[in-house]
Amino acid sequence: MIQVREYAVLTADPEANASMDVGRVSGATFEWLIDLHNQWEQDSKFVMRNGKKYLKLGSYVGYLQSPSGEGIEILPKTEFASPEEPESLRMLLQDMLGCSASLDGREGDSADLKRAELPIHEWIIAQFLNQLTHLVKRGLRFDYETVEEESRFIRGQLDVGRQSRQSPARATWFNIRHDVFTPNRTENRLLRTALDYVLKLTKNGQNWRVANTLSHQLSVIEPFRKPLPQIGQWQNTKLMQPYKAIKPWCVLVLERLNPNFQHGLHSGIAMLFPMEQLFENYVAHHIKKRMRSGSSLTSQAASQWLIQHSSDGGPEKTWFQLKPDLLVTYLSRKSVMDAKWKLLDSTQNTSAEKYGIKQADLYQLFAYGHKYQNGYGHMLLVYPKHAAFQEPLPKFSFSEDLHLWCVPFDLHEKQLEVGEWSRFFPALTHRESTGADSALNQMLESIDDVARALGGKGSSDLAHRLQLHLGLEGTLTLLRGDQIHKHSGDQFNDWSDQNQVVGFFYDVPVPTSNQSVGTGMLLLPLRTDQLLRRLELLLKRYQRQVSGAVPINLNGVMARVEEALRLSLAKKEPKS
């Protein structure tokens, strides 16, 4: 088997020196690769060297096997230098595939199956067989199937229409319709079809023995001749929860281990996966495990659009949807994260080299920051950690309010490298920070501090920043020391003598009623997390009132009064 890594070149030139970056294949395999290349939608391309053709691979990993049986394994490129132990790359790829497939594996079994000696396609087959073995032991789901047949005995329902047309010669036969409790439901038939594929594809002795045993156990189940159109009929009901873990592996096998590129080629194996997607899923999977309680992580958020446009003079429509890889939400604050599978070089710190960062990626993050974070806050751009990129880069600033951090992700420790950026992303850690190292624990002593915590420059920007943060336009009222017990204050444009200001409250009118919701009195000093919790509470109350969850009758008014009183009397927010 030929072993290479991403961006390697494949050639039939017998004089080429084989390595992890150059794969030497037979002429027949190279011709097959040319035919396959014409149907791919990836970034592979032909190059000429010394008058001979080479096929340069793109950012895809997996396994290729030509009709002649020659196999090519493509592993991730995690370092600039050629790896000394490719087995570790194979183990990493197995981990990434497991995260992308959302395998609900059993710890002992998964550890046993992560064998470095298995080529990646045999490892996928082993995963499928392992899941199928556990499913068979647990018991397959049966279902009722309607059968129409002729019988000498009446069973079920007599088909009166067909029976009335029965010829006198077959008067002793009855046309009946009845239900049979059978294992031949769609999911089981797809599993049996995938098992038949495995018996033909695998060359590993252990895999073949397990597949052969399962084939005898499932012999009563009828396979599909054309299984791909039937995959959409797979049911994901509560009754079918035991089938959830095996489905992604079954789909891989049914599509000949190639969910993206195998378009009708049945003479070989073409199992290729985009590394960008694998890395994104890998980062999301492990970051989610380390997040603080109360925070959420959304993959491929799609709530914002780049522009609005009206082509015919009518209502404007949204164009160009913005979909960041990851969106972290914590205490009503959103933070954009994007994962890029690219090897940066921290020594290339000149204005010409720019660490190897693509300008298009910064344009992309700039748009995300303005649409998802209202143009203020901090964002993360995550790259794989390697020898030339060990520590987070210094902060990049789009403006005084919007900043970006480039952080390495350790592929083996499965975590982000800690640095100065951590202060601004308190959700991305297990521990509950109580020290001054967390931006959430910053003490806000003045109105200027409150404005800066929301991304503003000073007190004159506070009303605007509250509106941006909440997405709701309201009235800001500042409180002086002699006004605390009067439940009154000065409107934002009318007050003077900032030294006497000891707090504020923010009221938002509800369009569905004559009522309003507000933060209640927020007295200084307070911590940033207390401010954000109060704003999050305001936003939830507003949404509940608009949706009708809070009644506008007398009971609803009393509930709002009690809640406002409780907030006004609270000296500090309870800890989460």
JSON list of C-alpha atoms in Angstrom, two decimals, residues 171-338:
[
{"chain": "A", "resi": 171, "resn": "ALA", "atom": "CA", "xyz": [-61.90, -21.67, -7.08]},
{"chain": "A", "resi": 172, "resn": "THR", "atom": "CA", "xyz": [-60.22, -23.48, -4.18]},
{"chain": "A", "resi": 173, "resn": "TRP", "atom": "CA", "xyz": [-57.57, -20.71, -3.83]},
{"chain": "A", "resi": 174, "resn": "PHE", "atom": "CA", "xyz": [-58.20, -17.58, -1.84]},
{"chain": "A", "resi": 175, "resn": "ASN", "atom": "CA", "xyz": [-56.74, -14.15, -2.56]},
{"chain": "A", "resi": 176, "resn": "ILE", "atom": "CA", "xyz": [-55.84, -12.80, 0.86]},
{"chain": "A", "resi": 177, "resn": "ARG", "atom": "CA", "xyz": [-54.07, -9.80, 2.38]},
{"chain": "A", "resi": 178, "resn": "HIS", "atom": "CA", "xyz": [-52.41, -10.02, 5.81]},
{"chain": "A", "resi": 179, "resn": "ASP", "atom": "CA", "xyz": [-49.58, -8.51, 7.88]},
{"chain": "A", "resi": 180, "resn": "VAL", "atom": "CA", "xyz": [-46.37, -10.37, 8.76]},
{"chain": "A", "resi": 181, "resn": "PHE", "atom": "CA", "xyz": [-44.07, -9.37, 11.63]},
{"chain": "A", "resi": 182, "resn": "THR", "atom": "CA", "xyz": [-40.72, -9.42, 9.83]},
{"chain": "A", "resi": 183, "resn": "PRO", "atom": "CA", "xyz": [-37.17, -8.08, 10.18]},
{"chain": "A", "resi": 184, "resn": "ASN", "atom": "CA", "xyz": [-37.32, -6.87, 6.55]},
{"chain": "A", "resi": 185, "resn": "ARG", "atom": "CA", "xyz": [-37.75, -3.23, 7.44]},
{"chain": "A", "resi": 186, "resn": "THR", "atom": "CA", "xyz": [-35.78, -0.55, 5.54]},
{"chain": "A", "resi": 187, "resn": "GLU", "atom": "CA", "xyz": [-33.06, -0.04, 8.15]},
{"chain": "A", "resi": 188, "resn": "ASN", "atom": "CA", "xyz": [-32.27, -3.75, 8.44]},
{"chain": "A", "resi": 189, "resn": "ARG", "atom": "CA", "xyz": [-32.21, -4.19, 4.67]},
{"chain": "A", "resi": 190, "resn": "LEU", "atom": "CA", "xyz": [-29.74, -1.31, 4.36]},
{"chain": "A", "resi": 191, "resn": "LEU", "atom": "CA", "xyz": [-27.54, -2.90, 7.03]},
{"chain": "A", "resi": 192, "resn": "ARG", "atom": "CA", "xyz": [-27.65, -6.22, 5.21]},
{"chain": "A", "resi": 193, "resn": "THR", "atom": "CA", "xyz": [-26.73, -4.53, 1.92]},
{"chain": "A", "resi": 194, "resn": "ALA", "atom": "CA", "xyz": [-23.79, -2.76, 3.59]},
{"chain": "A", "resi": 195, "resn": "LEU", "atom": "CA", "xyz": [-22.69, -6.07, 5.10]},
{"chain": "A", "resi": 196, "resn": "ASP", "atom": "CA", "xyz": [-22.63, -7.64, 1.62]},
{"chain": "A", "resi": 197, "resn": "TYR", "atom": "CA", "xyz": [-20.44, -4.76, 0.43]},
{"chain": "A", "resi": 198, "resn": "VAL", "atom": "CA", "xyz": [-18.05, -5.32, 3.34]},
{"chain": "A", "resi": 199, "resn": "LEU", "atom": "CA", "xyz": [-17.62, -9.00, 2.47]},
{"chain": "A", "resi": 200, "resn": "LYS", "atom": "CA", "xyz": [-16.54, -7.96, -1.04]},
{"chain": "A", "resi": 201, "resn": "LEU", "atom": "CA", "xyz": [-14.34, -5.01, -0.07]},
{"chain": "A", "resi": 202, "resn": "THR", "atom": "CA", "xyz": [-12.41, -6.12, 3.01]},
{"chain": "A", "resi": 203, "resn": "LYS", "atom": "CA", "xyz": [-9.04, -7.82, 2.79]},
{"chain": "A", "resi": 204, "resn": "ASN", "atom": "CA", "xyz": [-8.50, -7.97, 6.53]},
{"chain": "A", "resi": 205, "resn": "GLY", "atom": "CA", "xyz": [-8.90, -11.46, 7.98]},
{"chain": "A", "resi": 206, "resn": "GLN", "atom": "CA", "xyz": [-10.52, -10.38, 11.24]},
{"chain": "A", "resi": 207, "resn": "ASN", "atom": "CA", "xyz": [-13.00, -8.12, 9.47]},
{"chain": "A", "resi": 208, "resn": "TRP", "atom": "CA", "xyz": [-13.91, -10.88, 7.01]},
{"chain": "A", "resi": 209, "resn": "ARG", "atom": "CA", "xyz": [-14.53, -13.44, 9.79]},
{"chain": "A", "resi": 210, "resn": "VAL", "atom": "CA", "xyz": [-16.82, -11.07, 11.70]},
{"chain": "A", "resi": 211, "resn": "ALA", "atom": "CA", "xyz": [-18.66, -10.09, 8.52]},
{"chain": "A", "resi": 212, "resn": "ASN", "atom": "CA", "xyz": [-19.11, -13.71, 7.50]},
{"chain": "A", "resi": 213, "resn": "THR", "atom": "CA", "xyz": [-20.61, -14.61, 10.90]},
{"chain": "A", "resi": 214, "resn": "LEU", "atom": "CA", "xyz": [-23.01, -11.64, 10.77]},
{"chain": "A", "resi": 215, "resn": "SER", "atom": "CA", "xyz": [-23.99, -12.53, 7.21]},
{"chain": "A", "resi": 216, "resn": "HIS", "atom": "CA", "xyz": [-25.27, -15.91, 8.38]},
{"chain": "A", "resi": 217, "resn": "GLN", "atom": "CA", "xyz": [-27.17, -14.29, 11.26]},
{"chain": "A", "resi": 218, "resn": "LEU", "atom": "CA", "xyz": [-28.87, -11.82, 8.89]},
{"chain": "A", "resi": 219, "resn": "SER", "atom": "CA", "xyz": [-29.50, -14.29, 6.09]},
{"chain": "A", "resi": 220, "resn": "VAL", "atom": "CA", "xyz": [-33.30, -13.95, 6.40]},
{"chain": "A", "resi": 221, "resn": "ILE", "atom": "CA", "xyz": [-33.11, -10.22, 5.59]},
{"chain": "A", "resi": 222, "resn": "GLU", "atom": "CA", "xyz": [-33.38, -9.27, 1.93]},
{"chain": "A", "resi": 223, "resn": "PRO", "atom": "CA", "xyz": [-30.77, -6.74, 0.65]},
{"chain": "A", "resi": 224, "resn": "PHE", "atom": "CA", "xyz": [-31.56, -3.81, -1.64]},
{"chain": "A", "resi": 225, "resn": "ARG", "atom": "CA", "xyz": [-30.36, -3.84, -5.23]},
{"chain": "A", "resi": 226, "resn": "LYS", "atom": "CA", "xyz": [-30.20, -0.01, -5.27]},
{"chain": "A", "resi": 227, "resn": "PRO", "atom": "CA", "xyz": [-29.72, 1.09, -1.65]},
{"chain": "A", "resi": 228, "resn": "LEU", "atom": "CA", "xyz": [-28.76, 4.76, -2.05]},
{"chain": "A", "resi": 229, "resn": "PRO", "atom": "CA", "xyz": [-32.31, 6.05, -2.77]},
{"chain": "A", "resi": 230, "resn": "GLN", "atom": "CA", "xyz": [-33.51, 4.17, 0.32]},
{"chain": "A", "resi": 231, "resn": "ILE", "atom": "CA", "xyz": [-31.19, 5.91, 2.79]},
{"chain": "A", "resi": 232, "resn": "GLY", "atom": "CA", "xyz": [-33.65, 8.80, 3.09]},
{"chain": "A", "resi": 233, "resn": "GLN", "atom": "CA", "xyz": [-36.27, 6.33, 4.39]},
{"chain": "A", "resi": 234, "resn": "TRP", "atom": "CA", "xyz": [-34.19, 5.58, 7.49]},
{"chain": "A", "resi": 235, "resn": "GLN", "atom": "CA", "xyz": [-36.39, 6.43, 10.51]},
{"chain": "A", "resi": 236, "resn": "ASN", "atom": "CA", "xyz": [-34.93, 8.39, 13.43]},
{"chain": "A", "resi": 237, "resn": "THR", "atom": "CA", "xyz": [-37.77, 7.82, 15.87]},
{"chain": "A", "resi": 238, "resn": "LYS", "atom": "CA", "xyz": [-37.38, 7.04, 19.56]},
{"chain": "A", "resi": 239, "resn": "LEU", "atom": "CA", "xyz": [-37.93, 3.36, 18.81]},
{"chain": "A", "resi": 240, "resn": "MET", "atom": "CA", "xyz": [-34.92, 3.41, 16.47]},
{"chain": "A", "resi": 241, "resn": "GLN", "atom": "CA", "xyz": [-32.45, 5.00, 18.94]},
{"chain": "A", "resi": 242, "resn": "PRO", "atom": "CA", "xyz": [-30.34, 1.80, 19.11]},
{"chain": "A", "resi": 243, "resn": "TYR", "atom": "CA", "xyz": [-29.66, 2.29, 15.36]},
{"chain": "A", "resi": 244, "resn": "LYS", "atom": "CA", "xyz": [-28.36, 5.85, 15.76]},
{"chain": "A", "resi": 245, "resn": "ALA", "atom": "CA", "xyz": [-24.70, 4.92, 16.30]},
{"chain": "A", "resi": 246, "resn": "ILE", "atom": "CA", "xyz": [-24.43, 2.61, 13.31]},
{"chain": "A", "resi": 247, "resn": "LYS", "atom": "CA", "xyz": [-26.13, 4.83, 10.74]},
{"chain": "A", "resi": 248, "resn": "PRO", "atom": "CA", "xyz": [-23.12, 7.03, 9.74]},
{"chain": "A", "resi": 249, "resn": "TRP", "atom": "CA", "xyz": [-20.89, 3.99, 9.28]},
{"chain": "A", "resi": 250, "resn": "CYS", "atom": "CA", "xyz": [-23.58, 2.18, 7.30]},
{"chain": "A", "resi": 251, "resn": "VAL", "atom": "CA", "xyz": [-23.96, 5.18, 5.00]},
{"chain": "A", "resi": 252, "resn": "LEU", "atom": "CA", "xyz": [-20.19, 5.32, 4.42]},
{"chain": "A", "resi": 253, "resn": "VAL", "atom": "CA", "xyz": [-20.10, 1.68, 3.37]},
{"chain": "A", "resi": 254, "resn": "LEU", "atom": "CA", "xyz": [-23.20, 1.97, 1.19]},
{"chain": "A", "resi": 255, "resn": "GLU", "atom": "CA", "xyz": [-21.67, 4.86, -0.68]},
{"chain": "A", "resi": 256, "resn": "ARG", "atom": "CA", "xyz": [-18.55, 2.78, -1.18]},
{"chain": "A", "resi": 257, "resn": "LEU", "atom": "CA", "xyz": [-16.75, 4.61, 1.62]},
{"chain": "A", "resi": 258, "resn": "ASN", "atom": "CA", "xyz": [-16.96, 7.85, -0.33]},
{"chain": "A", "resi": 259, "resn": "PRO", "atom": "CA", "xyz": [-19.79, 10.20, 0.64]},
{"chain": "A", "resi": 260, "resn": "ASN", "atom": "CA", "xyz": [-18.54, 13.13, -1.46]},
{"chain": "A", "resi": 261, "resn": "PHE", "atom": "CA", "xyz": [-16.90, 12.01, -4.68]},
{"chain": "A", "resi": 262, "resn": "GLN", "atom": "CA", "xyz": [-17.92, 8.49, -5.73]},
{"chain": "A", "resi": 263, "resn": "HIS", "atom": "CA", "xyz": [-20.23, 9.27, -8.64]},
{"chain": "A", "resi": 264, "resn": "GLY", "atom": "CA", "xyz": [-21.05, 5.90, -10.11]},
{"chain": "A", "resi": 265, "resn": "LEU", "atom": "CA", "xyz": [-17.52, 4.48, -10.13]},
{"chain": "A", "resi": 266, "resn": "HIS", "atom": "CA", "xyz": [-17.93, 0.91, -8.94]},
{"chain": "A", "resi": 267, "resn": "SER", "atom": "CA", "xyz": [-14.57, -0.50, -10.11]},
{"chain": "A", "resi": 268, "resn": "GLY", "atom": "CA", "xyz": [-12.50, 0.80, -7.19]},
{"chain": "A", "resi": 269, "resn": "ILE", "atom": "CA", "xyz": [-12.66, 2.41, -3.78]},
{"chain": "A", "resi": 270, "resn": "ALA", "atom": "CA", "xyz": [-12.53, 6.20, -3.43]},
{"chain": "A", "resi": 271, "resn": "MET", "atom": "CA", "xyz": [-12.94, 7.25, 0.19]},
{"chain": "A", "resi": 272, "resn": "LEU", "atom": "CA", "xyz": [-11.95, 10.91, 0.57]},
{"chain": "A", "resi": 273, "resn": "PHE", "atom": "CA", "xyz": [-12.81, 13.43, 3.27]},
{"chain": "A", "resi": 274, "resn": "PRO", "atom": "CA", "xyz": [-12.23, 17.22, 3.25]},
{"chain": "A", "resi": 275, "resn": "MET", "atom": "CA", "xyz": [-9.80, 18.11, 6.02]},
{"chain": "A", "resi": 276, "resn": "GLU", "atom": "CA", "xyz": [-11.41, 21.53, 6.57]},
{"chain": "A", "resi": 277, "resn": "GLN", "atom": "CA", "xyz": [-14.64, 19.83, 7.59]},
{"chain": "A", "resi": 278, "resn": "LEU", "atom": "CA", "xyz": [-12.93, 17.16, 9.69]},
{"chain": "A", "resi": 279, "resn": "PHE", "atom": "CA", "xyz": [-10.90, 19.78, 11.57]},
{"chain": "A", "resi": 280, "resn": "GLU", "atom": "CA", "xyz": [-13.95, 21.97, 12.18]},
{"chain": "A", "resi": 281, "resn": "ASN", "atom": "CA", "xyz": [-15.90, 19.02, 13.60]},
{"chain": "A", "resi": 282, "resn": "TYR", "atom": "CA", "xyz": [-12.91, 17.91, 15.67]},
{"chain": "A", "resi": 283, "resn": "VAL", "atom": "CA", "xyz": [-12.47, 21.37, 17.22]},
{"chain": "A", "resi": 284, "resn": "ALA", "atom": "CA", "xyz": [-16.20, 21.76, 17.91]},
{"chain": "A", "resi": 285, "resn": "HIS", "atom": "CA", "xyz": [-16.44, 18.29, 19.48]},
{"chain": "A", "resi": 286, "resn": "HIS", "atom": "CA", "xyz": [-13.65, 18.87, 21.99]},
{"chain": "A", "resi": 287, "resn": "ILE", "atom": "CA", "xyz": [-14.36, 22.54, 22.75]},
{"chain": "A", "resi": 288, "resn": "LYS", "atom": "CA", "xyz": [-17.94, 21.63, 23.64]},
{"chain": "A", "resi": 289, "resn": "LYS", "atom": "CA", "xyz": [-16.63, 19.23, 26.29]},
{"chain": "A", "resi": 290, "resn": "ARG", "atom": "CA", "xyz": [-14.69, 22.02, 28.04]},
{"chain": "A", "resi": 291, "resn": "MET", "atom": "CA", "xyz": [-17.27, 24.80, 27.98]},
{"chain": "A", "resi": 292, "resn": "ARG", "atom": "CA", "xyz": [-18.72, 26.31, 31.12]},
{"chain": "A", "resi": 293, "resn": "SER", "atom": "CA", "xyz": [-22.27, 25.53, 32.17]},
{"chain": "A", "resi": 294, "resn": "GLY", "atom": "CA", "xyz": [-24.80, 27.97, 30.79]},
{"chain": "A", "resi": 295, "resn": "SER", "atom": "CA", "xyz": [-22.91, 28.51, 27.55]},
{"chain": "A", "resi": 296, "resn": "SER", "atom": "CA", "xyz": [-23.82, 27.10, 24.14]},
{"chain": "A", "resi": 297, "resn": "LEU", "atom": "CA", "xyz": [-21.93, 26.30, 20.95]},
{"chain": "A", "resi": 298, "resn": "THR", "atom": "CA", "xyz": [-23.66, 26.51, 17.56]},
{"chain": "A", "resi": 299, "resn": "SER", "atom": "CA", "xyz": [-22.07, 25.00, 14.46]},
{"chain": "A", "resi": 300, "resn": "GLN", "atom": "CA", "xyz": [-22.69, 26.70, 11.13]},
{"chain": "A", "resi": 301, "resn": "ALA", "atom": "CA", "xyz": [-24.91, 29.45, 12.56]},
{"chain": "A", "resi": 302, "resn": "ALA", "atom": "CA", "xyz": [-26.98, 30.99, 9.76]},
{"chain": "A", "resi": 303, "resn": "SER", "atom": "CA", "xyz": [-29.01, 33.80, 11.28]},
{"chain": "A", "resi": 304, "resn": "GLN", "atom": "CA", "xyz": [-27.29, 36.74, 9.55]},
{"chain": "A", "resi": 305, "resn": "TRP", "atom": "CA", "xyz": [-26.95, 37.90, 5.96]},
{"chain": "A", "resi": 306, "resn": "LEU", "atom": "CA", "xyz": [-24.36, 40.14, 4.36]},
{"chain": "A", "resi": 307, "resn": "ILE", "atom": "CA", "xyz": [-26.65, 42.55, 2.49]},
{"chain": "A", "resi": 308, "resn": "GLN", "atom": "CA", "xyz": [-30.25, 43.42, 1.74]},
{"chain": "A", "resi": 309, "resn": "HIS", "atom": "CA", "xyz": [-31.31, 44.18, -1.80]},
{"chain": "A", "resi": 310, "resn": "SER", "atom": "CA", "xyz": [-34.44, 44.83, -3.83]},
{"chain": "A", "resi": 311, "resn": "SER", "atom": "CA", "xyz": [-34.06, 43.95, -7.51]},
{"chain": "A", "resi": 312, "resn": "ASP", "atom": "CA", "xyz": [-37.57, 45.05, -8.52]},
{"chain": "A", "resi": 313, "resn": "GLY", "atom": "CA", "xyz": [-38.27, 47.98, -6.20]},
{"chain": "A", "resi": 314, "resn": "GLY", "atom": "CA", "xyz": [-40.28, 45.83, -3.81]},
{"chain": "A", "resi": 315, "resn": "PRO", "atom": "CA", "xyz": [-39.40, 44.72, -0.29]},
{"chain": "A", "resi": 316, "resn": "GLU", "atom": "CA", "xyz": [-35.69, 44.14, 0.22]},
{"chain": "A", "resi": 317, "resn": "LYS", "atom": "CA", "xyz": [-34.48, 40.56, 0.36]},
{"chain": "A", "resi": 318, "resn": "THR", "atom": "CA", "xyz": [-31.46, 39.16, 2.17]},
{"chain": "A", "resi": 319, "resn": "TRP", "atom": "CA", "xyz": [-28.52, 37.99, 0.07]},
{"chain": "A", "resi": 320, "resn": "PHE", "atom": "CA", "xyz": [-25.28, 36.13, 0.87]},
{"chain": "A", "resi": 321, "resn": "GLN", "atom": "CA", "xyz": [-25.86, 34.19, 4.06]},
{"chain": "A", "resi": 322, "resn": "LEU", "atom": "CA", "xyz": [-23.04, 34.36, 6.63]},
{"chain": "A", "resi": 323, "resn": "LYS", "atom": "CA", "xyz": [-22.22, 31.03, 8.30]},
{"chain": "A", "resi": 324, "resn": "PRO", "atom": "CA", "xyz": [-19.36, 31.06, 10.80]},
{"chain": "A", "resi": 325, "resn": "ASP", "atom": "CA", "xyz": [-18.01, 27.65, 11.74]},
{"chain": "A", "resi": 326, "resn": "LEU", "atom": "CA", "xyz": [-18.77, 28.11, 15.45]},
{"chain": "A", "resi": 327, "resn": "LEU", "atom": "CA", "xyz": [-20.75, 30.64, 17.48]},
{"chain": "A", "resi": 328, "resn": "VAL", "atom": "CA", "xyz": [-20.32, 30.74, 21.28]},
{"chain": "A", "resi": 329, "resn": "THR", "atom": "CA", "xyz": [-23.14, 32.29, 23.32]},
{"chain": "A", "resi": 330, "resn": "TYR", "atom": "CA", "xyz": [-22.67, 33.06, 27.00]},
{"chain": "A", "resi": 331, "resn": "LEU", "atom": "CA", "xyz": [-24.59, 35.58, 29.15]},
{"chain": "A", "resi": 332, "resn": "SER", "atom": "CA", "xyz": [-26.26, 37.03, 26.03]},
{"chain": "A", "resi": 333, "resn": "ARG", "atom": "CA", "xyz": [-22.84, 37.75, 24.49]},
{"chain": "A", "resi": 334, "resn": "LYS", "atom": "CA", "xyz": [-21.96, 36.12, 21.17]},
{"chain": "A", "resi": 335, "resn": "SER", "atom": "CA", "xyz": [-18.41, 35.29, 20.06]},
{"chain": "A", "resi": 336, "resn": "VAL", "atom": "CA", "xyz": [-17.51, 34.06, 16.58]},
{"chain": "A", "resi": 337, "resn": "MET", "atom": "CA", "xyz": [-14.99, 31.25, 16.06]},
{"chain": "A", "resi": 338, "resn": "ASP", "atom": "CA", "xyz": [-13.71, 29.98, 12.74]}
]
